[in-house]
mmCIF file of C-alpha atoms in Angstrom:
data_model
loop_
_atom_site.group_PDB
_atom_site.id
_atom_site.type_symbol
_atom_site.label_atom_id
_atom_site.label_comp_id
_atom_site.label_asym_id
_atom_site.label_seq_id
_atom_site.Cartn_x
_atom_site.Cartn_y
_atom_site.Cartn_z
ATOM 1 C CA MET R 1 -44.897 -9.339 -7.425
ATOM 2 C CA THR R 2 -43.213 -5.998 -9.653
ATOM 3 C CA SER R 3 -41.113 -3.791 -7.697
ATOM 4 C CA LYS R 4 -42.380 0.159 -7.786
ATOM 5 C CA ILE R 5 -39.438 1.190 -7.009
ATOM 6 C CA LYS R 6 -36.818 3.375 -9.235
ATOM 7 C CA PRO R 7 -33.355 2.310 -10.248
ATOM 8 C CA SER R 8 -30.669 4.410 -8.675
ATOM 9 C CA LYS R 9 -29.737 6.564 -11.178
ATOM 10 C CA GLY R 10 -25.666 6.860 -10.470
ATOM 11 C CA ALA R 11 -22.838 6.781 -12.726
ATOM 12 C CA PRO R 12 -21.613 3.400 -14.640
ATOM 13 C CA TYR R 13 -18.303 3.737 -12.588
ATOM 14 C CA ALA R 14 -16.212 5.783 -10.491
ATOM 15 C CA ARG R 15 -12.868 6.963 -9.915
ATOM 16 C CA ILE R 16 -10.630 9.276 -8.144
ATOM 17 C CA MET R 17 -10.720 11.988 -9.030
ATOM 18 C CA GLY R 18 -7.956 14.122 -6.638
ATOM 19 C CA VAL R 19 -5.936 13.498 -3.737
ATOM 20 C CA GLY R 20 -4.463 15.626 -0.548
ATOM 21 C CA GLY R 21 -2.359 15.179 2.280
ATOM 22 C CA TYR R 22 -1.200 17.375 5.107
ATOM 23 C CA ARG R 23 1.884 16.259 6.939
ATOM 24 C CA PRO R 24 2.329 18.813 10.108
ATOM 25 C CA THR R 25 5.308 20.954 10.581
ATOM 26 C CA ARG R 26 6.879 19.129 13.426
ATOM 27 C CA VAL R 27 9.503 16.665 12.121
ATOM 28 C CA VAL R 28 10.803 14.137 14.761
ATOM 29 C CA PRO R 29 13.819 12.692 14.118
ATOM 30 C CA ASN R 30 14.899 8.669 15.524
ATOM 31 C CA GLU R 31 17.205 10.690 18.178
ATOM 32 C CA GLU R 32 14.368 12.125 19.710
ATOM 33 C CA ILE R 33 12.597 8.501 20.036
ATOM 34 C CA LEU R 34 16.329 7.429 21.710
ATOM 35 C CA LYS R 35 15.952 9.639 24.644
ATOM 36 C CA HIS R 36 13.187 7.088 26.080
ATOM 37 C CA ILE R 37 14.034 3.980 25.284
ATOM 38 C CA ASP R 38 16.685 2.024 25.437
ATOM 39 C CA SER R 39 17.833 1.425 21.548
ATOM 40 C CA SER R 40 19.593 3.013 18.438
ATOM 41 C CA ASP R 41 19.213 4.408 15.438
ATOM 42 C CA GLU R 42 20.454 1.508 13.357
ATOM 43 C CA TRP R 43 18.257 -0.485 15.282
ATOM 44 C CA ILE R 44 14.889 1.819 14.360
ATOM 45 C CA ARG R 45 15.702 1.994 10.669
ATOM 46 C CA SER R 46 16.968 -1.758 10.269
ATOM 47 C CA ARG R 47 13.275 -2.726 12.504
ATOM 48 C CA SER R 48 11.102 -0.326 10.264
ATOM 49 C CA GLY R 49 12.729 1.439 7.487
ATOM 50 C CA ILE R 50 11.474 4.577 9.798
ATOM 51 C CA ALA R 51 14.206 7.530 10.046
ATOM 52 C CA THR R 52 11.995 10.867 11.007
ATOM 53 C CA ARG R 53 8.240 10.881 11.353
ATOM 54 C CA HIS R 54 5.830 14.406 11.246
ATOM 55 C CA TRP R 55 4.086 15.068 15.155
ATOM 56 C CA ALA R 56 1.207 17.779 15.414
ATOM 57 C CA GLY R 57 1.165 20.452 17.386
ATOM 58 C CA PRO R 58 -1.030 22.026 19.937
ATOM 59 C CA GLU R 59 -3.153 23.533 16.740
ATOM 60 C CA GLU R 60 -3.047 20.564 14.609
ATOM 61 C CA THR R 61 -6.284 18.982 15.366
ATOM 62 C CA VAL R 62 -7.393 15.508 13.629
ATOM 63 C CA ALA R 63 -9.914 18.705 11.827
ATOM 64 C CA THR R 64 -7.419 20.897 11.349
ATOM 65 C CA MET R 65 -5.427 18.217 9.227
ATOM 66 C CA ALA R 66 -7.875 17.139 7.925
ATOM 67 C CA VAL R 67 -9.825 20.181 6.265
ATOM 68 C CA GLU R 68 -5.847 21.034 4.854
ATOM 69 C CA ALA R 69 -5.849 18.297 3.463
ATOM 70 C CA SER R 70 -9.105 18.027 1.908
ATOM 71 C CA GLY R 71 -9.018 20.907 0.216
ATOM 72 C CA LYS R 72 -5.229 20.279 -1.651
ATOM 73 C CA ALA R 73 -8.293 17.220 -2.814
ATOM 74 C CA ILE R 74 -10.792 19.505 -3.659
ATOM 75 C CA ALA R 75 -8.182 21.587 -5.718
ATOM 76 C CA ASP R 76 -6.616 18.322 -7.420
ATOM 77 C CA ALA R 77 -10.258 17.537 -7.871
ATOM 78 C CA GLY R 78 -11.470 20.356 -9.571
ATOM 79 C CA ILE R 79 -14.722 20.914 -8.043
ATOM 80 C CA ALA R 80 -16.529 22.933 -5.799
ATOM 81 C CA PRO R 81 -17.162 21.742 -2.318
ATOM 82 C CA GLU R 82 -20.786 22.005 -2.059
ATOM 83 C CA GLN R 83 -20.838 19.511 -5.207
ATOM 84 C CA ILE R 84 -19.237 16.416 -2.645
ATOM 85 C CA GLY R 85 -22.204 14.235 -1.130
ATOM 86 C CA ALA R 86 -20.898 12.696 1.136
ATOM 87 C CA VAL R 87 -18.067 12.600 3.756
ATOM 88 C CA VAL R 88 -16.277 9.556 4.941
ATOM 89 C CA VAL R 89 -13.455 9.943 7.765
ATOM 90 C CA SER R 90 -11.178 6.968 8.757
ATOM 91 C CA THR R 91 -9.216 7.273 12.133
ATOM 92 C CA VAL R 92 -8.901 6.237 15.529
ATOM 93 C CA SER R 93 -7.646 9.107 17.317
ATOM 94 C CA HIS R 94 -11.000 11.421 16.835
ATOM 95 C CA PHE R 95 -11.574 10.899 21.071
ATOM 96 C CA LYS R 96 -14.923 12.256 21.329
ATOM 97 C CA GLN R 97 -17.692 9.490 20.883
ATOM 98 C CA THR R 98 -19.948 11.175 19.453
ATOM 99 C CA PRO R 99 -20.366 13.475 17.078
ATOM 100 C CA ALA R 100 -17.946 12.473 14.470
ATOM 101 C CA ILE R 101 -15.361 14.290 13.680
ATOM 102 C CA ALA R 102 -17.000 13.922 10.105
ATOM 103 C CA THR R 103 -19.717 16.527 10.701
ATOM 104 C CA GLU R 104 -17.080 19.185 11.144
ATOM 105 C CA ILE R 105 -14.832 18.860 8.224
ATOM 106 C CA ALA R 106 -17.235 18.284 6.259
ATOM 107 C CA HIS R 107 -18.910 22.448 7.601
ATOM 108 C CA LEU R 108 -15.095 23.523 7.848
ATOM 109 C CA VAL R 109 -14.586 22.433 3.705
ATOM 110 C CA GLY R 110 -17.813 24.506 3.021
ATOM 111 C CA ALA R 111 -20.002 20.692 1.721
ATOM 112 C CA GLY R 112 -22.889 22.309 2.779
ATOM 113 C CA LYS R 113 -25.510 19.512 4.278
ATOM 114 C CA PRO R 114 -23.816 15.864 2.963
ATOM 115 C CA ALA R 115 -23.882 12.453 4.363
ATOM 116 C CA ALA R 116 -21.401 12.392 7.166
ATOM 117 C CA PHE R 117 -19.992 9.640 9.107
ATOM 118 C CA ASP R 118 -16.444 8.470 10.459
ATOM 119 C CA ILE R 119 -15.580 4.276 10.314
ATOM 120 C CA SER R 120 -13.012 3.034 12.803
ATOM 121 C CA ALA R 121 -10.989 -0.062 10.767
ATOM 122 C CA GLY R 122 -7.678 1.273 11.420
ATOM 123 C CA CYS R 123 -4.997 1.366 9.124
ATOM 124 C CA ALA R 124 -7.447 -0.318 6.664
ATOM 125 C CA GLY R 125 -9.778 2.521 6.959
ATOM 126 C CA PHE R 126 -8.702 4.430 3.860
ATOM 127 C CA GLY R 127 -9.467 1.624 1.720
ATOM 128 C CA TYR R 128 -12.966 0.683 3.688
ATOM 129 C CA GLY R 129 -13.806 4.557 2.984
ATOM 130 C CA LEU R 130 -13.110 3.921 -0.739
ATOM 131 C CA THR R 131 -14.747 1.153 -1.071
ATOM 132 C CA LEU R 132 -17.762 2.741 0.044
ATOM 133 C CA ALA R 133 -17.290 5.610 -1.588
ATOM 134 C CA LYS R 134 -17.511 3.610 -4.762
ATOM 135 C CA GLY R 135 -20.486 2.395 -3.848
ATOM 136 C CA MET R 136 -22.476 5.449 -3.132
ATOM 137 C CA VAL R 137 -21.411 6.952 -6.997
ATOM 138 C CA VAL R 138 -22.149 4.162 -8.231
ATOM 139 C CA GLU R 139 -25.663 4.010 -6.978
ATOM 140 C CA GLY R 140 -26.362 7.412 -7.217
ATOM 141 C CA SER R 141 -26.959 8.932 -3.554
ATOM 142 C CA ALA R 142 -24.191 11.292 -3.655
ATOM 143 C CA GLU R 143 -22.225 12.544 -7.375
ATOM 144 C CA TYR R 144 -18.782 13.228 -5.428
ATOM 145 C CA VAL R 145 -17.429 11.585 -2.236
ATOM 146 C CA LEU R 146 -14.628 12.913 -0.140
ATOM 147 C CA VAL R 147 -12.734 9.831 1.822
ATOM 148 C CA ILE R 148 -10.651 11.082 4.639
ATOM 149 C CA GLY R 149 -8.055 9.290 6.577
ATOM 150 C CA VAL R 150 -6.361 11.025 9.307
ATOM 151 C CA GLU R 151 -4.582 10.604 12.626
ATOM 152 C CA ARG R 152 -2.955 12.142 15.678
ATOM 153 C CA LEU R 153 -1.510 8.223 16.398
ATOM 154 C CA SER R 154 1.330 10.373 18.541
ATOM 155 C CA ASP R 155 -1.140 10.864 21.412
ATOM 156 C CA LEU R 156 -1.808 7.327 21.624
ATOM 157 C CA THR R 157 2.084 6.419 21.839
ATOM 158 C CA ASP R 158 3.554 5.008 24.691
ATOM 159 C CA LEU R 159 7.384 6.677 24.181
ATOM 160 C CA GLU R 160 8.624 3.957 26.821
ATOM 161 C CA ASP R 161 7.638 0.674 25.060
ATOM 162 C CA ARG R 162 10.390 0.026 22.525
ATOM 163 C CA ALA R 163 8.443 -2.476 20.089
ATOM 164 C CA THR R 164 6.474 0.959 19.300
ATOM 165 C CA ALA R 165 7.533 4.352 20.399
ATOM 166 C CA PHE R 166 8.896 4.892 17.024
ATOM 167 C CA LEU R 167 6.361 3.441 14.412
ATOM 168 C CA PHE R 168 4.040 6.433 14.533
ATOM 169 C CA GLY R 169 3.201 9.123 13.146
ATOM 170 C CA ASP R 170 0.587 11.893 12.098
ATOM 171 C CA GLY R 171 -0.731 13.208 9.523
ATOM 172 C CA ALA R 172 -4.467 13.581 6.749
ATOM 173 C CA GLY R 173 -4.772 12.297 3.170
ATOM 174 C CA ALA R 174 -7.987 12.351 1.510
ATOM 175 C CA VAL R 175 -8.988 12.345 -2.079
ATOM 176 C CA ILE R 176 -12.482 12.993 -3.868
ATOM 177 C CA VAL R 177 -14.417 9.956 -5.322
ATOM 178 C CA GLY R 178 -16.878 10.618 -8.645
ATOM 179 C CA PRO R 179 -18.127 9.430 -11.565
ATOM 180 C CA ALA R 180 -16.209 7.596 -14.680
ATOM 181 C CA LYS R 181 -17.192 6.594 -17.877
ATOM 182 C CA GLU R 182 -14.919 3.193 -17.556
ATOM 183 C CA PRO R 183 -13.439 1.051 -14.762
ATOM 184 C CA ALA R 184 -10.933 3.421 -12.311
ATOM 185 C CA ILE R 185 -11.463 1.552 -9.212
ATOM 186 C CA GLY R 186 -11.435 -1.931 -9.115
ATOM 187 C CA PRO R 187 -13.695 -4.883 -7.021
ATOM 188 C CA THR R 188 -12.299 -4.809 -2.965
ATOM 189 C CA VAL R 189 -10.599 -7.684 -1.535
ATOM 190 C CA TRP R 190 -11.541 -7.096 2.160
ATOM 191 C CA GLY R 191 -12.183 -9.092 5.496
ATOM 192 C CA SER R 192 -11.722 -9.554 9.103
ATOM 193 C CA GLU R 193 -9.594 -12.072 11.643
ATOM 194 C CA GLY R 194 -10.689 -11.214 14.508
ATOM 195 C CA ASP R 195 -9.313 -14.421 16.595
ATOM 196 C CA LYS R 196 -6.577 -12.598 15.890
ATOM 197 C CA SER R 197 -7.520 -9.050 17.222
ATOM 198 C CA GLU R 198 -5.499 -8.715 20.425
ATOM 199 C CA THR R 199 -1.972 -8.670 18.385
ATOM 200 C CA ILE R 200 -3.027 -4.825 18.262
ATOM 201 C CA LYS R 201 -5.170 -2.770 20.596
ATOM 202 C CA GLN R 202 -5.300 -0.616 22.844
ATOM 203 C CA THR R 203 -4.054 -0.925 26.236
ATOM 204 C CA LEU R 204 -6.703 0.593 28.296
ATOM 205 C CA SER R 205 -10.384 0.710 27.322
ATOM 206 C CA TRP R 206 -11.800 4.606 28.433
ATOM 207 C CA ASP R 207 -13.838 3.780 30.776
ATOM 208 C CA VAL R 208 -11.149 3.411 33.327
ATOM 209 C CA TYR R 209 -11.437 6.915 34.038
ATOM 210 C CA ARG R 210 -15.354 6.737 35.110
ATOM 211 C CA THR R 211 -15.621 8.246 37.865
ATOM 212 C CA THR R 212 -19.333 9.054 37.787
ATOM 213 C CA PRO R 213 -22.628 6.247 38.875
ATOM 214 C CA THR R 214 -23.786 5.079 36.528
ATOM 215 C CA PRO R 215 -27.500 4.462 35.112
ATOM 216 C CA GLY R 216 -29.411 1.581 37.432
ATOM 217 C CA GLY R 217 -26.159 1.368 39.813
ATOM 218 C CA ASP R 218 -25.256 1.944 43.696
ATOM 219 C CA GLY R 219 -22.408 4.178 42.967
ATOM 220 C CA PRO R 220 -19.216 4.115 41.277
ATOM 221 C CA GLU R 221 -17.122 0.992 40.802
ATOM 222 C CA GLU R 222 -13.832 1.039 42.547
ATOM 223 C CA ARG R 223 -11.151 2.294 40.300
ATOM 224 C CA PRO R 224 -8.258 3.939 40.326
ATOM 225 C CA ALA R 225 -7.700 7.553 40.667
ATOM 226 C CA PRO R 226 -7.599 9.353 36.913
ATOM 227 C CA GLU R 227 -3.938 10.282 37.433
ATOM 228 C CA ALA R 228 -2.655 7.034 38.538
ATOM 229 C CA ILE R 229 -3.390 5.536 35.251
ATOM 230 C CA ARG R 230 -1.578 5.049 32.524
ATOM 231 C CA TYR R 231 -2.839 7.119 29.382
ATOM 232 C CA PRO R 232 -4.083 4.696 26.859
ATOM 233 C CA ALA R 233 -1.706 3.995 23.821
ATOM 234 C CA ILE R 234 -1.079 1.076 20.921
ATOM 235 C CA THR R 235 0.722 -1.795 21.518
ATOM 236 C CA GLN R 236 1.107 -4.741 19.229
ATOM 237 C CA GLU R 237 2.410 -7.934 19.108
ATOM 238 C CA GLY R 238 5.297 -7.347 16.653
ATOM 239 C CA GLN R 239 6.619 -10.297 15.247
ATOM 240 C CA ALA R 240 2.732 -11.772 15.173
ATOM 241 C CA VAL R 241 1.626 -9.334 13.260
ATOM 242 C CA PHE R 242 4.836 -8.879 10.888
ATOM 243 C CA ARG R 243 4.342 -12.783 9.874
ATOM 244 C CA TRP R 244 0.644 -12.336 8.999
ATOM 245 C CA ALA R 245 1.780 -9.259 6.955
ATOM 246 C CA VAL R 246 4.167 -10.945 5.129
ATOM 247 C CA PHE R 247 2.594 -13.954 4.400
ATOM 248 C CA GLU R 248 -1.330 -13.269 4.461
ATOM 249 C CA MET R 249 -1.935 -10.072 3.318
ATOM 250 C CA ALA R 250 0.250 -11.066 -0.212
ATOM 251 C CA LYS R 251 -2.401 -13.769 -0.693
ATOM 252 C CA VAL R 252 -5.158 -10.766 -0.925
ATOM 253 C CA ALA R 253 -3.192 -8.446 -2.762
ATOM 254 C CA GLN R 254 -2.703 -11.372 -5.013
ATOM 255 C CA GLN R 255 -6.148 -11.914 -4.980
ATOM 256 C CA ALA R 256 -7.466 -7.927 -5.720
ATOM 257 C CA LEU R 257 -5.115 -8.217 -9.168
ATOM 258 C CA ASP R 258 -6.708 -11.274 -10.315
ATOM 259 C CA GLU R 259 -10.357 -9.676 -9.333
ATOM 260 C CA ALA R 260 -8.986 -6.784 -11.211
ATOM 261 C CA GLY R 261 -7.698 -8.413 -14.037
ATOM 262 C CA VAL R 262 -4.936 -6.722 -13.724
ATOM 263 C CA SER R 263 -1.146 -8.802 -13.733
ATOM 264 C CA PRO R 264 2.178 -7.980 -12.425
ATOM 265 C CA ASP R 265 2.986 -6.697 -15.479
ATOM 266 C CA ASP R 266 0.247 -4.691 -15.628
ATOM 267 C CA LEU R 267 0.933 -2.862 -13.014
ATOM 268 C CA ASP R 268 2.680 0.903 -12.418
ATOM 269 C CA VAL R 269 2.637 1.686 -8.760
ATOM 270 C CA PHE R 270 2.594 -0.731 -5.778
ATOM 271 C CA ILE R 271 1.142 1.183 -2.439
ATOM 272 C CA PRO R 272 0.966 -1.170 0.561
ATOM 273 C CA HIS R 273 -0.180 0.467 3.821
ATOM 274 C CA GLN R 274 3.161 2.289 5.130
ATOM 275 C CA ALA R 275 3.919 -0.030 7.968
ATOM 276 C CA ASN R 276 7.052 -1.022 7.793
ATOM 277 C CA MET R 277 9.400 -0.941 5.396
ATOM 278 C CA ARG R 278 10.635 -4.701 6.132
ATOM 279 C CA ILE R 279 6.947 -5.811 5.088
ATOM 280 C CA ILE R 280 6.923 -3.420 2.405
ATOM 281 C CA ASP R 281 10.238 -5.170 0.527
ATOM 282 C CA SER R 282 8.931 -8.501 1.347
ATOM 283 C CA MET R 283 5.696 -7.996 0.009
ATOM 284 C CA VAL R 284 7.002 -6.998 -3.178
ATOM 285 C CA LYS R 285 8.912 -10.007 -3.421
ATOM 286 C CA THR R 286 6.359 -12.345 -2.955
ATOM 287 C CA LEU R 287 4.251 -11.285 -5.412
ATOM 288 C CA LYS R 288 6.765 -11.120 -8.349
ATOM 289 C CA LEU R 289 6.562 -7.744 -8.440
ATOM 290 C CA PRO R 290 8.924 -5.978 -11.467
ATOM 291 C CA GLU R 291 11.424 -3.432 -10.787
ATOM 292 C CA SER R 292 9.439 -1.895 -13.311
ATOM 293 C CA VAL R 293 6.802 -1.285 -10.824
ATOM 294 C CA THR R 294 7.125 1.834 -8.536
ATOM 295 C CA VAL R 295 6.824 0.975 -4.814
ATOM 296 C CA ALA R 296 5.952 3.602 -1.956
ATOM 297 C CA ARG R 297 7.971 3.962 1.352
ATOM 298 C CA ASP R 298 6.810 6.957 2.344
ATOM 299 C CA VAL R 299 7.104 5.679 5.719
ATOM 300 C CA GLU R 300 10.847 6.606 5.591
ATOM 301 C CA THR R 301 9.909 10.006 6.160
ATOM 302 C CA THR R 302 6.501 9.650 7.689
ATOM 303 C CA GLY R 303 5.917 6.859 9.746
ATOM 304 C CA ASN R 304 2.868 4.554 10.049
ATOM 305 C CA THR R 305 0.080 7.234 10.312
ATOM 306 C CA SER R 306 -3.091 4.232 9.938
ATOM 307 C CA ALA R 307 -5.236 5.491 7.803
ATOM 308 C CA ALA R 308 -3.644 8.623 6.297
ATOM 309 C CA SER R 309 -0.698 6.296 4.959
ATOM 310 C CA ILE R 310 -2.055 5.241 1.750
ATOM 311 C CA PRO R 311 -3.682 9.180 0.481
ATOM 312 C CA LEU R 312 -0.548 10.125 1.789
ATOM 313 C CA ALA R 313 1.746 7.714 0.417
ATOM 314 C CA MET R 314 -0.619 8.790 -3.185
ATOM 315 C CA GLU R 315 -0.457 12.142 -3.198
ATOM 316 C CA ARG R 316 3.380 11.764 -2.133
ATOM 317 C CA LEU R 317 4.562 9.954 -5.306
ATOM 318 C CA LEU R 318 2.480 11.765 -8.019
ATOM 319 C CA ALA R 319 3.594 15.278 -6.414
ATOM 320 C CA THR R 320 7.262 14.088 -7.082
ATOM 321 C CA GLY R 321 6.492 12.416 -10.278
ATOM 322 C CA GLN R 322 7.539 8.787 -9.106
ATOM 323 C CA ALA R 323 3.907 8.580 -10.634
ATOM 324 C CA LYS R 324 1.440 9.801 -12.601
ATOM 325 C CA SER R 325 -1.897 9.955 -13.589
ATOM 326 C CA GLY R 326 -3.582 7.181 -15.094
ATOM 327 C CA ASP R 327 -1.299 4.544 -13.568
ATOM 328 C CA THR R 328 -2.572 1.865 -12.160
ATOM 329 C CA ALA R 329 -2.213 1.453 -9.063
ATOM 330 C CA LEU R 330 -2.737 -1.738 -6.768
ATOM 331 C CA VAL R 331 -3.478 -0.006 -2.633
ATOM 332 C CA ILE R 332 -3.617 -2.327 0.147
ATOM 333 C CA GLY R 333 -4.264 -1.709 3.934
ATOM 334 C CA PHE R 334 -4.250 -3.701 7.075
ATOM 335 C CA GLY R 335 -3.974 -3.590 10.764
ATOM 336 C CA ALA R 336 -6.135 -3.055 14.210
ATOM 337 C CA GLY R 337 -8.455 -5.514 14.057
ATOM 338 C CA LEU R 338 -7.323 -7.884 12.517
ATOM 339 C CA VAL R 339 -8.238 -6.091 9.113
ATOM 340 C CA TYR R 340 -7.502 -5.370 5.616
ATOM 341 C CA ALA R 341 -9.021 -4.193 2.218
ATOM 342 C CA ALA R 342 -7.118 -4.352 -1.255
ATOM 343 C CA THR R 343 -8.008 -3.122 -4.085
ATOM 344 C CA VAL R 344 -5.937 -1.706 -7.968
ATOM 345 C CA VAL R 345 -7.831 2.252 -8.735
ATOM 346 C CA THR R 346 -6.094 4.537 -11.475
ATOM 347 C CA LEU R 347 -4.294 7.275 -10.543
ATOM 348 C CA PRO R 348 -6.000 10.450 -10.545
#
């Protein structure tokens, strides 16, 4: 039986056309973190490579930071906001279950009436969004897609948790994905390992704060008053995450290179998720990347910004001239889930 459905009229390929970033104005040095934990600046730097991070102020919301980054990406791509056909936002720190923050951001950037939705894929979220955007452009459901990674992880940081208090920062990174005449976003190698989901997690579920009766029930469950419950935070099993990231994610990164038909010698730039400097350096060593490859180490001054870390690092490399338009870059994100996504891209 012959299908009556017309073929899609998308572009033959997709590419990243523009990138933008936003870092909150407040810079938080390690010394401020040390007011809350028994540690030292030397210990934090040796364990993570982090010297400072940015924390958002009251007016720097998930939406406002995303809009700032998006405006820069739109300008960099040279398109009008009205041309955006879809907005994809990766975040774990938008605290409203619904509506998606993507719809508000789409309105604030002047995108008209695009498809708009949030995804929750932790530190791999940007890679997930990039893959979805590529599919939309090639399939033809959107000519231009705005992909955003944005986090206010300071809202989910336990300052008394010695293992994580120094890790997290806030910020937003965005890219515009649009049509291309040649391959510029390679095949994505992505997946999940749910058996390891407890290694990075939120300490408490939001429902611990529920005090109203549930439908069909006789009344509220016996729970502590909200003020007696410690606010939910992100926690992790550091050593388990480190081993997984170093050994398993290097394999994923290599697979992404192989799928794209790119060798380490062909690579210009490596932009891994900015989780930890030791993880980054170990991956570089395992992948045997040549010294000529520029490696993003934005984590030193930005901290771990989860879904925002890759586009923020990409934007800084281009802005400082450490990378240039047309460079071939390997990007890989990995984190809570545990989930991961890696691909090879041509820089805008």
